[in-house]
Coordinates of C-alpha atoms and ligand atoms in Angstrom, one line a residue:
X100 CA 127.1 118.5 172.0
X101 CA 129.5 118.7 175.1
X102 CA 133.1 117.2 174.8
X103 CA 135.0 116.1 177.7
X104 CA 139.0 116.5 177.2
X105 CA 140.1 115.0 180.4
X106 CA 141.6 111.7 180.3
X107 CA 142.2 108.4 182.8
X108 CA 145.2 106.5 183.2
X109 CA 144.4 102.5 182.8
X110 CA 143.2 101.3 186.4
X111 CA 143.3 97.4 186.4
X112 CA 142.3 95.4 189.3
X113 CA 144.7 92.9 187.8
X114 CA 147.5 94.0 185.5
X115 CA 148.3 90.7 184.4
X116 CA 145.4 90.6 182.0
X117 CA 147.3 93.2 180.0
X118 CA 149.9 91.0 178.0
X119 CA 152.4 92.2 175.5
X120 CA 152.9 88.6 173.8
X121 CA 151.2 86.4 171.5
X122 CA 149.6 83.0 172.9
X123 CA 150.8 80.1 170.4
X124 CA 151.0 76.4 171.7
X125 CA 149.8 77.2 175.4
X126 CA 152.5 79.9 175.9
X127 CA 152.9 83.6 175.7
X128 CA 155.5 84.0 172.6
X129 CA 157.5 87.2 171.9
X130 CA 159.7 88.8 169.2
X131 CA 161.7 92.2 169.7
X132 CA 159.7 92.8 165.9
X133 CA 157.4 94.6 168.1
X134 CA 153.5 96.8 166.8
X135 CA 152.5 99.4 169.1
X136 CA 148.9 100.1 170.1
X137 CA 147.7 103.2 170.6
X138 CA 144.6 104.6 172.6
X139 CA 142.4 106.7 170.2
X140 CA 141.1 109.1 172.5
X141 CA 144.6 110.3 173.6
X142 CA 146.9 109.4 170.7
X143 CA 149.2 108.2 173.8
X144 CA 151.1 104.7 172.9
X145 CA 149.3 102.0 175.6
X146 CA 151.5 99.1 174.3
X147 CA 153.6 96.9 171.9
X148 CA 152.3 93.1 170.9
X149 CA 155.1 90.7 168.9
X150 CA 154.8 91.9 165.0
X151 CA 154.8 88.0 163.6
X152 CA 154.7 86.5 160.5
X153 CA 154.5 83.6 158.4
X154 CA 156.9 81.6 160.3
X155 CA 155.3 82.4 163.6
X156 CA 151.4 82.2 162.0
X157 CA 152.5 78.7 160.7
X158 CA 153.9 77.5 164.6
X159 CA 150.5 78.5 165.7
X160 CA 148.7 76.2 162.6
X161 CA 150.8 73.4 164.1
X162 CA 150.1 73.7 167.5
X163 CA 146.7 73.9 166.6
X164 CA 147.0 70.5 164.4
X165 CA 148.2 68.8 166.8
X166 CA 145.7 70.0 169.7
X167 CA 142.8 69.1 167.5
X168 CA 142.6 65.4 167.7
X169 CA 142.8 65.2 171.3
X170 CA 140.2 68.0 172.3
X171 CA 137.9 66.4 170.1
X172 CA 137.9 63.5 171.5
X173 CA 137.1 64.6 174.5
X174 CA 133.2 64.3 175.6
X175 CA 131.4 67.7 174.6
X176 CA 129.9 67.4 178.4
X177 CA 133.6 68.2 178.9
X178 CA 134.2 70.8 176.1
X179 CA 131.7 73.0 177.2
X180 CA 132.3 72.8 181.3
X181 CA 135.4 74.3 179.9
X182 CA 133.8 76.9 178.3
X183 CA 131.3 77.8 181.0
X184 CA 134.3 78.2 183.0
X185 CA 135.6 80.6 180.7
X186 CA 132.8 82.4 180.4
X187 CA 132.4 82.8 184.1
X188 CA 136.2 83.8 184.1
X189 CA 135.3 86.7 181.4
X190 CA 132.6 88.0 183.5
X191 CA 134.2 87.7 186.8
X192 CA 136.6 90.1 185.2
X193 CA 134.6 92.2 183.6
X194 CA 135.4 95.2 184.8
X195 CA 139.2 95.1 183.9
X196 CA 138.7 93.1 180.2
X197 CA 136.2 96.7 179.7
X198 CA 139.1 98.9 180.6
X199 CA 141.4 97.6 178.0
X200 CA 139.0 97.3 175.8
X201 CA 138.3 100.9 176.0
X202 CA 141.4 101.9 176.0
X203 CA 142.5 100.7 172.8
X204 CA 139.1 100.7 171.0
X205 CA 137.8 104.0 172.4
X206 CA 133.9 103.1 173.3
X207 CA 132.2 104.6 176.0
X208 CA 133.3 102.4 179.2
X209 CA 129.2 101.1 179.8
X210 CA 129.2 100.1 176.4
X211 CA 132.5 98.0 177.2
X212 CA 131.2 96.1 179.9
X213 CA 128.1 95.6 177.7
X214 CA 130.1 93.8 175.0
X215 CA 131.9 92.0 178.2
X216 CA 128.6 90.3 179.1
X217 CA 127.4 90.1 175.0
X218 CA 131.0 88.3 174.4
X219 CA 130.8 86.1 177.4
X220 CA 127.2 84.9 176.5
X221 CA 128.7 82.9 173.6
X222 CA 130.8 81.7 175.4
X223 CA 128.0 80.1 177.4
X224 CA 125.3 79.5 174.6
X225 CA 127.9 77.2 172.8
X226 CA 129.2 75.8 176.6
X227 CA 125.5 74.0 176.4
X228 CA 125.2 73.9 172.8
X229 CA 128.3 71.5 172.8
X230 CA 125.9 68.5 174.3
X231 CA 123.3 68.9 171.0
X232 CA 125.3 68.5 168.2
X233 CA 123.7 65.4 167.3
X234 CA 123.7 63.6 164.1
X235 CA 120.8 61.9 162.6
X236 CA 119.4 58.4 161.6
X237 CA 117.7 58.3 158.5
X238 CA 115.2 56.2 157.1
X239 CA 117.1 54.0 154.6
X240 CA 116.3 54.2 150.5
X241 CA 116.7 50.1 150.7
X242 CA 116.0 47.6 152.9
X243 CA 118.9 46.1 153.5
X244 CA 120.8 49.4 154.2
X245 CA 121.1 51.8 157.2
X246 CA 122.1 55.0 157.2
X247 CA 123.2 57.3 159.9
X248 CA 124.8 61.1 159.9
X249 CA 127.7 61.6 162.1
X250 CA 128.3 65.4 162.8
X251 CA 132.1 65.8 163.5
X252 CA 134.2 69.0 163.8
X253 CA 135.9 70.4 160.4
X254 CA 139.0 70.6 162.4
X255 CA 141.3 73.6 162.5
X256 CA 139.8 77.0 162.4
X257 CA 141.4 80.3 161.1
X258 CA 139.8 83.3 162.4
X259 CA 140.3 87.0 161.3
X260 CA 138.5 89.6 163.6
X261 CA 137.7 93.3 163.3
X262 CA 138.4 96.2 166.0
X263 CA 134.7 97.4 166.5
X264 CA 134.2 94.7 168.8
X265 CA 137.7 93.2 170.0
X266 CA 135.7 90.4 172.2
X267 CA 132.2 89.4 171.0
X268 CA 133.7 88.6 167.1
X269 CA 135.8 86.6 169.0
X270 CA 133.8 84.6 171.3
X271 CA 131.3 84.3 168.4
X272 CA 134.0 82.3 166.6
X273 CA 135.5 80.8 169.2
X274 CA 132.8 79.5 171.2
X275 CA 131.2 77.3 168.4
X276 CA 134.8 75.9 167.1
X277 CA 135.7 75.0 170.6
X278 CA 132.3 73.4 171.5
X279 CA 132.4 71.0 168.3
X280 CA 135.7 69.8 168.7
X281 CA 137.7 72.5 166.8
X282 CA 140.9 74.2 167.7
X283 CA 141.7 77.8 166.7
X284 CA 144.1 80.6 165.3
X285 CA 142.8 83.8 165.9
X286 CA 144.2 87.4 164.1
X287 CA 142.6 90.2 166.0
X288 CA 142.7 93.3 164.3
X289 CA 146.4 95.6 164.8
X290 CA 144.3 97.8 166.5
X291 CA 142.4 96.1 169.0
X292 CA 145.0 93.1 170.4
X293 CA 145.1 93.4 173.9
X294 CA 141.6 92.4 174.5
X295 CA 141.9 89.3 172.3
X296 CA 145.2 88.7 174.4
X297 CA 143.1 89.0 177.4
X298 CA 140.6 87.2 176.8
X299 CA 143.0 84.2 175.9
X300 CA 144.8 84.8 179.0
X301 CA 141.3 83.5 180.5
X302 CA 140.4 80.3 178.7
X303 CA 144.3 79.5 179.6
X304 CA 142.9 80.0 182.8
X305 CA 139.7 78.0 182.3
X306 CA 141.4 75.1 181.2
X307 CA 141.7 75.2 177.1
X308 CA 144.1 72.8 176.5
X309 CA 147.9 74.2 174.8
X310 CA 146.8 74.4 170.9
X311 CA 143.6 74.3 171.4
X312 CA 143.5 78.3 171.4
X313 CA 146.0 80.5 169.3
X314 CA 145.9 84.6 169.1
X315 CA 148.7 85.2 167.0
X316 CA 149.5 89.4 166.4
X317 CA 151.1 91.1 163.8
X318 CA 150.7 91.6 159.4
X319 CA 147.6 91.1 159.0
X320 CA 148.9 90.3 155.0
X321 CA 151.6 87.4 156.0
X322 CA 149.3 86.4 158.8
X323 CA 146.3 86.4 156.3
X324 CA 148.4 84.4 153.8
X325 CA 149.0 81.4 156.2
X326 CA 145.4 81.1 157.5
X327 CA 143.9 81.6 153.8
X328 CA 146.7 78.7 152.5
X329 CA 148.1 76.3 154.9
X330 CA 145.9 73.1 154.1
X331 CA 145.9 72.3 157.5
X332 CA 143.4 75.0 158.0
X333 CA 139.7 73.4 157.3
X334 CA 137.4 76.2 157.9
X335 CA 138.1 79.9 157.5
X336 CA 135.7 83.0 159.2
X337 CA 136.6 86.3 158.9
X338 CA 134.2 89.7 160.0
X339 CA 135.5 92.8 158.8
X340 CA 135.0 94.6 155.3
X341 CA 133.5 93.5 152.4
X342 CA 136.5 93.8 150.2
X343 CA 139.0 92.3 152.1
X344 CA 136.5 89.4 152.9
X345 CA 136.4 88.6 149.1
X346 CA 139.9 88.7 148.5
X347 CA 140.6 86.1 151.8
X348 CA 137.6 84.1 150.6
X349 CA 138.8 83.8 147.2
X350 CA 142.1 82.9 148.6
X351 CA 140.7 79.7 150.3
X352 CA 139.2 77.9 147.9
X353 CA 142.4 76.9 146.6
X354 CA 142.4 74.5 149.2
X355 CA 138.5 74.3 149.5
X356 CA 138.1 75.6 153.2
X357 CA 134.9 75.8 154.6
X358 CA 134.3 79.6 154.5
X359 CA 131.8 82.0 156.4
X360 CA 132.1 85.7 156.3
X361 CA 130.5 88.7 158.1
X362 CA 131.2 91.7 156.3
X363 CA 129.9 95.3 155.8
X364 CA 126.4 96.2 155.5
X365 CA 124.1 99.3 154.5
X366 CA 121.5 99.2 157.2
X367 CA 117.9 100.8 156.0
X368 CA 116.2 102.6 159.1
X369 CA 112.6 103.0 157.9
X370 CA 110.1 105.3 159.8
X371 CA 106.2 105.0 158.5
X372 CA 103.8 107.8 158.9
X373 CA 101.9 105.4 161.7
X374 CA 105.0 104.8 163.8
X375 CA 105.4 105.5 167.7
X376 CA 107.8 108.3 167.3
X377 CA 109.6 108.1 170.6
X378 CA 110.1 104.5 169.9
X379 CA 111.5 105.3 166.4
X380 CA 113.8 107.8 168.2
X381 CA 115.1 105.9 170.6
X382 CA 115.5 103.5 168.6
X383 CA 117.9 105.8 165.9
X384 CA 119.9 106.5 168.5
X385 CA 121.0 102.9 169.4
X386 CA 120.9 101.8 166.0
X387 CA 123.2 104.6 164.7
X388 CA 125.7 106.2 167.3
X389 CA 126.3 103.2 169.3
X390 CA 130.0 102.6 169.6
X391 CA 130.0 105.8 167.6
X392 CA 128.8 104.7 164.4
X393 CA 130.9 101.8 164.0
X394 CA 128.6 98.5 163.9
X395 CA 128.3 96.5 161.0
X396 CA 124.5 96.7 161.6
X397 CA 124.4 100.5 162.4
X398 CA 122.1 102.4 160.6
X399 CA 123.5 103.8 157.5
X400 CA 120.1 105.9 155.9
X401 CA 117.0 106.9 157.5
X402 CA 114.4 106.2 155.1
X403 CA 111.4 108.7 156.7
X404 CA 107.8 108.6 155.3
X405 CA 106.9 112.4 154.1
X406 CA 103.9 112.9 157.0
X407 CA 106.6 112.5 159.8
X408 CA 109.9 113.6 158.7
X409 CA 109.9 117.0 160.0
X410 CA 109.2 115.8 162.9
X411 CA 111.4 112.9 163.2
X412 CA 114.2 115.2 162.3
X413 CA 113.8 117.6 164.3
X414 CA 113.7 115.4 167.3
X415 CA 116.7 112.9 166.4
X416 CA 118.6 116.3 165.7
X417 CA 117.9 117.5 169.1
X418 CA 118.5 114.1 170.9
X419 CA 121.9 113.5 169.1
X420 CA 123.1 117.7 169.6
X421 CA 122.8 116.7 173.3
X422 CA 125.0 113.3 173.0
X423 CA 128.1 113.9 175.3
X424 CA 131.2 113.5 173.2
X425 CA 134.4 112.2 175.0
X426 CA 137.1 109.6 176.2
X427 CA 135.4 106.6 176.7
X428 CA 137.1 105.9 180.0
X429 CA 135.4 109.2 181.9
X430 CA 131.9 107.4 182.6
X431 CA 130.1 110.9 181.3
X432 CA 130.8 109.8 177.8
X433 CA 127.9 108.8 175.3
X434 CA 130.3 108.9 172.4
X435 CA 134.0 108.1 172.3
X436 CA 136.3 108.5 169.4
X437 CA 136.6 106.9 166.5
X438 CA 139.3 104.3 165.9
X439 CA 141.6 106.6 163.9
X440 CA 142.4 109.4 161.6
X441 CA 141.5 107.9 158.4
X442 CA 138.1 107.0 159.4
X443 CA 137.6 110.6 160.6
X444 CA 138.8 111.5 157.1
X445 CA 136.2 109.3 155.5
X446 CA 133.9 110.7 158.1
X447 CA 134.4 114.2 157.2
X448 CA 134.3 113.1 153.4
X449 CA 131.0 111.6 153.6
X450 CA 129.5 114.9 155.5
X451 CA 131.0 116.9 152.5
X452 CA 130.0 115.0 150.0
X453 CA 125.9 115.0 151.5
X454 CA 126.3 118.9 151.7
X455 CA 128.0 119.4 148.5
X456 CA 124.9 117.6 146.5
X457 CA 122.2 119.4 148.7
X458 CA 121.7 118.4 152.3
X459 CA 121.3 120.5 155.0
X460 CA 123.2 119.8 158.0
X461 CA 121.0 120.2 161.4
X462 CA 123.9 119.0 164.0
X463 CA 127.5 118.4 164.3
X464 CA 129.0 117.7 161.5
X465 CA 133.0 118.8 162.9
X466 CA 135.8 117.1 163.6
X467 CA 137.0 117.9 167.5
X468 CA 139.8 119.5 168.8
X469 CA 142.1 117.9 170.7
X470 CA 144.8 115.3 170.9
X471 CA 141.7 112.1 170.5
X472 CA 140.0 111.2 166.7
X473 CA 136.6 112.1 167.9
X474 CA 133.8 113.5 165.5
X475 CA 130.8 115.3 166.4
X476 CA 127.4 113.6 166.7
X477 CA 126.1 114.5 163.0
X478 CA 122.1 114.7 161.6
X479 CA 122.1 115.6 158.0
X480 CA 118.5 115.9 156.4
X481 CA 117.6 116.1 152.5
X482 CA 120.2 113.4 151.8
X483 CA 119.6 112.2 147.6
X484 CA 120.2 108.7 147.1
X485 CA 123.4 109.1 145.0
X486 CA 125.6 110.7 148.0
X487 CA 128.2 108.5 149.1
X488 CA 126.9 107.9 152.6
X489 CA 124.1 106.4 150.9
X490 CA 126.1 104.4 149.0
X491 CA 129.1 103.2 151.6
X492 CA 129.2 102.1 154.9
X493 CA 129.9 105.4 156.9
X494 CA 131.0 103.8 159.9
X495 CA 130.8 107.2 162.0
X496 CA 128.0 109.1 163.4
X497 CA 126.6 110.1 160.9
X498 CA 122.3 110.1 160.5
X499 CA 121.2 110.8 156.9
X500 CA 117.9 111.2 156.5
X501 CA 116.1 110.3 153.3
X502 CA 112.0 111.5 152.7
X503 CA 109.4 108.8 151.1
X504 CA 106.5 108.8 149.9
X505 CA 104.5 105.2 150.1
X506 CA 105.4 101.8 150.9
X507 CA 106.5 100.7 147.3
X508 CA 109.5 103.6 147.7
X509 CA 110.4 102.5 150.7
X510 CA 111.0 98.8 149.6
X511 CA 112.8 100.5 146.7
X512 CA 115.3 102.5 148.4
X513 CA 115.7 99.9 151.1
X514 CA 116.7 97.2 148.4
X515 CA 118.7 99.4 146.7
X516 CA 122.4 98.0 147.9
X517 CA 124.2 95.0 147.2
X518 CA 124.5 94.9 151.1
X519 CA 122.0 93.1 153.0
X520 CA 122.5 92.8 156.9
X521 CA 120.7 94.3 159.1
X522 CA 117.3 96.5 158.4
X523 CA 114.9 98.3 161.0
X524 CA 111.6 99.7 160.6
X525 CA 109.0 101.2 162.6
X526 CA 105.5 100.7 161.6
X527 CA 102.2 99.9 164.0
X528 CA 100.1 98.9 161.1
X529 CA 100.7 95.0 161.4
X530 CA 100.0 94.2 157.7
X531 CA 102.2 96.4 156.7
X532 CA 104.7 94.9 159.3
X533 CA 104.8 91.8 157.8
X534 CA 104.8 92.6 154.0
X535 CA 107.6 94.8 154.6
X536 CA 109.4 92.5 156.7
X537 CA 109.0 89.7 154.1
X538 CA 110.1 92.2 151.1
X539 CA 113.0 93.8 153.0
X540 CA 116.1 91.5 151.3
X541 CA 118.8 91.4 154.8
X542 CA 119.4 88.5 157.2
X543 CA 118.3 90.8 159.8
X544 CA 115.0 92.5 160.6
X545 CA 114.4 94.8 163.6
X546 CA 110.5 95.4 163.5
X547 CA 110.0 98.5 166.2
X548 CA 112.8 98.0 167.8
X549 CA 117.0 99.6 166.9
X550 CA 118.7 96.9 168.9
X551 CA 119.0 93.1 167.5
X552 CA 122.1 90.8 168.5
X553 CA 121.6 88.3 170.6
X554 CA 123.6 85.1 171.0
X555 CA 119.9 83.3 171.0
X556 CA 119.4 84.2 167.8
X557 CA 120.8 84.2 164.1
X558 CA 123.2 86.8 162.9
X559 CA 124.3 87.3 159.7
X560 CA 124.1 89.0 156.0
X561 CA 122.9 88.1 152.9
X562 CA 123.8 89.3 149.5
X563 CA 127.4 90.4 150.2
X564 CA 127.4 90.9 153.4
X565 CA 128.0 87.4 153.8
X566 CA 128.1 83.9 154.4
X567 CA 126.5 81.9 157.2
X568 CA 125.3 82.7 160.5
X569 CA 126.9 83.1 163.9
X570 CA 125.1 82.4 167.5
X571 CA 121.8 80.5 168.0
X572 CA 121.5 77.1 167.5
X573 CA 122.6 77.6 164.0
X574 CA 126.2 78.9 164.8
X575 CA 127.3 75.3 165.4
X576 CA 126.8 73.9 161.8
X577 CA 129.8 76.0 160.1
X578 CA 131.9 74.1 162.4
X579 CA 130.9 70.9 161.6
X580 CA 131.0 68.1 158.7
X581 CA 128.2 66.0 158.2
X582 CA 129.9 62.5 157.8
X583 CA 127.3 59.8 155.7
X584 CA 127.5 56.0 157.1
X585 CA 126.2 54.0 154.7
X586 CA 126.2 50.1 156.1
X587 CA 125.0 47.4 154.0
X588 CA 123.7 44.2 156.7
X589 CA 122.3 40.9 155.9
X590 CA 118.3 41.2 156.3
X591 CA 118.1 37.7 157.3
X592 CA 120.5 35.8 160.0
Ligands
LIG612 P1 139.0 95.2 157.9 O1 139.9 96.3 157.5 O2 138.5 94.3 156.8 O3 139.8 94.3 159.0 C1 139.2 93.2 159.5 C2 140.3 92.2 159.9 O4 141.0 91.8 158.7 C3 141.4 92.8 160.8 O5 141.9 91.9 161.7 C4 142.5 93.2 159.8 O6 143.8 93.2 160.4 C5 142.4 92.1 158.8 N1 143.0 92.3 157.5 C6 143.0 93.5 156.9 N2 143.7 93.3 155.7 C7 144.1 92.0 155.6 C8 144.8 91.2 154.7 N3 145.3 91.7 153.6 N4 145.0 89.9 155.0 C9 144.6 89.4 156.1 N5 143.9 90.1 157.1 C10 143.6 91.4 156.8 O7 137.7 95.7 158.7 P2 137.7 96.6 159.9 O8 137.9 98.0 159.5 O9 138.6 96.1 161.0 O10 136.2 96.4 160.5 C11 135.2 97.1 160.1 C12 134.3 96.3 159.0 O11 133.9 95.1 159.6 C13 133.1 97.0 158.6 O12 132.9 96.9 157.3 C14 132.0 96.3 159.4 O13 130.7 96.4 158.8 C15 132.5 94.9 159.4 N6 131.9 94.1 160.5 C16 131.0 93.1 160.2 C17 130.4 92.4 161.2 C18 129.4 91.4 160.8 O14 129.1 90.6 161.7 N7 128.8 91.3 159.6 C19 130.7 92.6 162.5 C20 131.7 93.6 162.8 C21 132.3 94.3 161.8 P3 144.4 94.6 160.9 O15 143.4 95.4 161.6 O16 145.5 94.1 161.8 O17 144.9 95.3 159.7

């Protein structure tokens, strides 16, 4: 592992994309309650944003209200030139929107601009999808009756959205509410609220009417109680962690909002015997220390058939030892920091915890000096099921590797979670593909390959790990009601 200690100062080509305010009605509101925002590679404050609360959270809800009626009566034809625009704006600036993003997230700079283009292709996917929300004419159960299925918006969103990825959870959200007629109030995470702020500062730009778009900062718990209770609010989404998914969930169905969650997952990495080793190790590397470990479809255990694990080891171990560790910002960097102290601490923990009950540790495995909250590239092997990284999300980079012995174990120790995102497993034996891929229970299956979002396809978790699915074609129908016409007509003139 090398680590890089020097840091950058934040270059923007525009410096009015940074924004220190909340956008609520179609303007930039600001309190002297102020939350600062630190960069986690330096420690160094890079901001304040407006600390609201319910009052302000509940200004946004109306805003919203009233924008709602209007934008969906506009043609979708309309509603998504507006969001092409936008996402032609996001990538226009991609450059600076992958600086701030950095800077207050920590991930490696290319990985920034990656999520840039990831976040603006949702934009776009829903910009056409807009024009296909169509409803449907059924074939009536009597004569004298026709039926037809309206699809129309559910009408104010709420959205709650993690730090891992300050634009795509956004867009994901945003795109599909905005395309069906929705408006939206949007809670990025404390930590990550300049990008959100950022990105807004574009669709303004695009041409999203005042209302239509809200990204309110501040307690997430006051904010949190607003969106989960105002009745105004139709449909809740949330991505974050399992636990405080439930709670919000549970919080909505006193006014029975539509709900979808994306939550935490437990991701199963499973190498057979028959497998093409360099792809299974390329492959571990995207799947586990992108963004440094903190996806929610990052693996959390290597599940490694007995014939190859030596080998498989050994090469992930030297592959990872060789991982560059530093400030996202210097473009040298595989691996940036982690977003803060506690989840080094948990980090650390779950390193301890694997060595304590028997593992050996073959890289990494430190914390690192210096001012940032990085952690070293880590491949533990000889993992037992019971350790807690087994058990938890680890969200770090952290590789655990796990031995089997046939196909029945795998399935076994795959299943064994109440999670049930994402999944990968290498194989080149093409039964065995598929009755793994059927028996594996996630929403997501990555058959020989470590790398699975797309906004062309389905994303989401099963079990709990959630509730619906975002992109595709299928991440319009959570934002819109089906509405039954049932008309009764004279048969005969
Ligand atoms: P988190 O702690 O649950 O936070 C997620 C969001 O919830 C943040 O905006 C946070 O605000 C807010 N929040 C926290 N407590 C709240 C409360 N009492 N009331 C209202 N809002 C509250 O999760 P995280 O640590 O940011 O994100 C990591 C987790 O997200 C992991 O478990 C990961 O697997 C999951 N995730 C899932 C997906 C998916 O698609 N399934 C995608 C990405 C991430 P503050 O940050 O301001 O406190």
């Amino acid at each position: 592992m090398t680590v890089l200690l020097q840091d950058y100062a934040l270059p923007l080509s525009r410096s009015d994309l940074f924004i220190e305010a909340a956008y609520v009605g179609g303007k930039w509101a600001t309190d002297t309650d102020r939350m600062e925002v630190t960069n986690p590679a330096t420690g160094e404050l890079i901001g304040t944003v407006p600390n609201f609360g319910a009052k302000q959270t509940s200004l946004a809800v109306d805003a919203a209200t009233a924008a709602q009626k209007p934008w969906a009566a506009l043609t979708a034809g309309y509603r998504g030139a507006v969001l092409r625009e936008w996402a032609r704006l996001v990538l226009e600036h991609a450059r600076d929107l992958a600086t701030i993003m950095t800077a207050e997230q920590g991930k490696p700079i290319a990985e920034a601009r990656g999520e840039v283009v990831y976040a603006a292709s949702f934009l776009e996917w829903f910009a056409e999808e807009a024009r296909r929300i169509d409803g449907e004419v059924i074939q009536p159960h009597a004569s004298d009756r026709r039926l037809l299925v309206r699809k129309e918006p559910v009408g104010v969103v709420a959205a709650i959205t993690p730090w891992n990825f300050p634009l795509a959870m956004i867009t994901r959200k945003a795109g599909p509410a905005l395309a069906a007629g929705c408006t939206i109030v949007i809670k990025p995470s404390e930590l990550t609220p300049f990008s959100a702020l950022a990105l807004a500062k574009l669709g303004e730009e695009a041409g999203i009417p005042a209302g239509v778009l809200n990204v309110v900062t501040g307690d997430a718990a006051q904010i949190g109680d607003v969106l989960t209770g105002d009745p105004r609010i139709r449909k809740f989404t949330f991505t974050g962690s399992t636990s405080i998914g439930k709670m919000l969930a549970a919080r909505c169905m006193d006014t029975v909002k539509r709900v979808s969650l994306e939550l935490g997952g437990n991701a199963p990495f499973i190498v057979f015997d028959d497998a093409d080793i360099d792809a299974a190790v390329d492959g571990a590397i995207a799947a586990k220390f992108r963004n440094s470990g903190q996806t929610c479809v990052c693996t959390n255990r290597f599940i490694v058939q007995e014939g190859i694990y030596d080998e498989f080891a050994n090469r992930l171990s030297e592959r990872v030892g060789k991982l560059v560790v530093g400030p996202g910002l210097d473009g040298r960097s595989d691996q940036g920091p982690l977003i803060d102290q506690r989840a080094v601490a948990r980090v650390s923990a779950h390193v301890e915890d694997a060595v304590g009950r028997g593992a050996t540790l073959m890289t990494g495995g430190t914390t690192v000096c210096g001012p940032g909250t990085f952690f070293s590239p880590t491949v533990l092997r000889d993992v037992p099921a019971d350790a807690l990284l087994c058990r938890e999300e680890t969200f770090g980079p952290v590789a655990g590797l796990l031995k089997f012995r046939d196909e029945a174990e795998a399935i076994a120790m795959a299943n064994d979670t109440r999670s049930g995102l994402a999944s990968y497993l290498f194989t080149r034996d093409l039964d065995r593909s598929i009755r793994m891929t059927e028996a594996l229970e996630y929403g997501m299956v990555g058959l020989n390959t470590g790398v699975i979002s797309t906004e062309v396809a389905p994303f989401g978790g099963i079990k709990e790990s959630g509730l619906g699915r975002e992109g595709s074609r299928h991440g319009i129908d959570d934002y819109v009601e089906l509405k039954l016409v049932c008309t009764a007509i004279k048969t005969t003139p």
